[in-house]
Amino acid sequence: DGGITQSPKYLFRKEGQNVTLSCEQNLNHDAMYWYRQDPGQGLRLIYYSQIVNDFQKGDIAEGYSVSREKKESFPLTVTSAQKNPTAFYLCASRGPQKNYGYTFGSGTRLTVV
Amino acid sequence: QKEVEQNSGPLSVPEGAIASLNCTYSDRGSQSFFWYRQYSGKSPELIMSIYSNGDKEDGRFTAQLNKASQYVSLLIRDSQPSDSATYLCAVVTGGGNKLTFGTGTQLKVEL
């Protein structure tokens, strides 16, 4: 079955540590997105990529980095520069037309310990 | 002004009633609108999309769009306890390259 796989489901980060969240899709979608969700704040866009080897900053990119070396993969690194990384992270992809809805992965819950 | 606005709720309705969820958006150029349902601790799932003014029905769900008023709504008929969730309104913005979400409305369907 086609879909988006995020891993791990739960992740714990120590202060000052970089961590990478995985996002893989087999939907053959060109566009992929990373969102962060905090209680009461909805989903906020971190980074997005419309094509391999290209990506754009979203509304809250500071402290995060991404790469898009393959169409299927769009990993997100949460760096030590992100001062408040505890959140629910969601990866999504979109079909070929701009009016397609997004398909979401199951999410990664990141906690700073 | 936020790009997409929703009342946070909670909106409480009795079982079997109609739940009405509302959303306004600021980008007059937006052409595509979506409603997602999100259960606590889970990722959002797409339940309705609408692109033209008027109503679109799918089972117990009806989406309504009024571009002149920049208003989108979702009606849920015969509400069930399983409909209790947060409903997110989403609008394609940024020239069609990204989806912007409202903060969501929490719906509680009471027995």
Short mmCIF file of C-alpha atoms in Angstrom, two decimals, chain A residues 3-108:
data_model
loop_
_atom_site.label_atom_id
_atom_site.label_comp_id
_atom_site.label_asym_id
_atom_site.label_seq_id
_atom_site.Cartn_x
_atom_site.Cartn_y
_atom_site.Cartn_z
CA GLY A 3 1.76 5.89 2.06
CA ILE A 4 4.11 7.98 4.16
CA THR A 5 6.26 6.43 6.86
CA GLN A 6 7.71 8.50 9.68
CA SER A 7 10.20 7.16 12.16
CA PRO A 8 10.73 6.95 15.00
CA LYS A 9 7.31 7.36 16.56
CA TYR A 10 8.81 8.72 19.78
CA LEU A 11 12.19 10.44 20.12
CA PHE A 12 13.97 11.84 23.14
CA ARG A 13 16.68 14.46 22.74
CA LYS A 14 19.18 15.70 25.22
CA GLU A 15 20.00 19.37 25.47
CA GLY A 16 22.50 20.43 22.80
CA GLN A 17 21.98 17.34 20.67
CA ASN A 18 21.02 17.20 16.99
CA VAL A 19 18.41 14.63 15.99
CA THR A 20 17.07 13.56 12.61
CA LEU A 21 13.48 12.58 11.89
CA SER A 22 12.87 10.27 8.97
CA CYS A 23 10.12 10.65 6.36
CA GLU A 24 9.74 8.23 3.43
CA GLN A 25 6.92 8.07 0.87
CA ASN A 26 6.10 5.61 -1.89
CA LEU A 27 3.30 7.66 -3.43
CA ASN A 28 5.52 9.06 -6.19
CA HIS A 29 4.68 12.58 -4.97
CA ASP A 30 7.00 15.42 -5.89
CA ALA A 31 6.05 17.79 -3.06
CA MET A 32 6.85 17.04 0.57
CA TYR A 33 6.36 19.07 3.73
CA TRP A 34 7.32 19.20 7.39
CA TYR A 35 4.94 20.65 9.97
CA ARG A 36 5.24 21.12 13.69
CA GLN A 37 2.21 20.93 15.97
CA ASP A 38 2.06 22.37 19.49
CA PRO A 39 -1.04 22.28 21.69
CA GLY A 40 -3.49 25.01 20.72
CA GLN A 41 -1.34 26.29 17.85
CA GLY A 42 -2.39 24.13 14.94
CA LEU A 43 0.14 23.03 12.33
CA ARG A 44 3.01 25.33 11.43
CA LEU A 45 5.11 24.84 8.30
CA ILE A 46 8.84 24.27 8.86
CA TYR A 47 10.20 23.40 5.40
CA TYR A 48 8.85 22.18 2.11
CA SER A 49 10.26 20.75 -1.10
CA GLN A 50 8.59 20.68 -4.48
CA ILE A 51 11.30 18.75 -6.29
CA VAL A 52 14.45 16.77 -5.61
CA ASN A 53 17.47 18.87 -4.57
CA ASP A 54 15.32 21.92 -3.87
CA PHE A 55 13.55 23.09 -0.71
CA GLN A 56 12.16 26.29 0.80
CA LYS A 57 11.84 27.63 4.32
CA GLY A 58 8.40 27.72 5.84
CA ASP A 59 7.16 29.94 8.63
CA ILE A 60 9.33 28.53 11.45
CA ALA A 61 12.54 27.22 9.82
CA GLU A 62 15.01 28.53 12.41
CA GLY A 63 16.81 25.71 14.18
CA TYR A 64 15.86 23.10 11.58
CA SER A 65 17.49 21.75 8.43
CA VAL A 66 16.35 19.41 5.65
CA SER A 67 17.66 17.64 2.59
CA ARG A 68 15.95 16.21 -0.49
CA GLU A 69 18.42 13.93 -2.24
CA LYS A 70 15.78 11.41 -3.32
CA LYS A 71 12.16 11.85 -4.34
CA GLU A 72 11.05 9.36 -1.70
CA SER A 73 12.86 10.86 1.27
CA PHE A 74 12.71 14.19 3.11
CA PRO A 75 14.52 13.95 6.48
CA LEU A 76 14.30 16.76 9.04
CA THR A 77 17.16 17.56 11.42
CA VAL A 78 16.33 19.37 14.63
CA THR A 79 19.52 21.16 15.61
CA SER A 80 20.70 22.39 18.98
CA ALA A 81 19.81 25.91 17.81
CA GLN A 82 16.11 25.04 18.14
CA LYS A 83 15.43 26.18 21.69
CA ASN A 84 12.03 24.62 22.17
CA PRO A 85 11.92 21.45 20.07
CA THR A 86 9.39 19.47 22.11
CA ALA A 87 6.45 19.01 19.74
CA PHE A 88 4.62 16.64 17.43
CA TYR A 89 6.26 16.61 13.98
CA LEU A 90 4.26 15.70 10.90
CA CYS A 91 5.52 14.96 7.42
CA ALA A 92 3.19 15.23 4.43
CA SER A 93 3.25 14.86 0.70
CA ARG A 94 1.03 16.17 -2.07
CA GLY A 95 -0.01 14.76 -5.42
CA PRO A 96 0.82 16.27 -8.80
CA GLN A 97 -1.82 19.00 -8.87
CA LYS A 98 -1.73 21.95 -6.53
CA ASN A 99 -5.33 21.47 -5.42
CA TYR A 100 -4.68 17.97 -4.11
CA GLY A 101 -5.02 17.49 -0.38
CA TYR A 102 -1.97 16.47 1.58
CA THR A 103 -1.36 12.96 2.88
CA PHE A 104 0.21 12.84 6.33
CA GLY A 105 2.50 10.37 8.01
CA SER A 106 1.72 9.13 11.51
CA GLY A 107 4.03 11.67 13.14
CA THR A 108 7.04 11.75 15.46
#
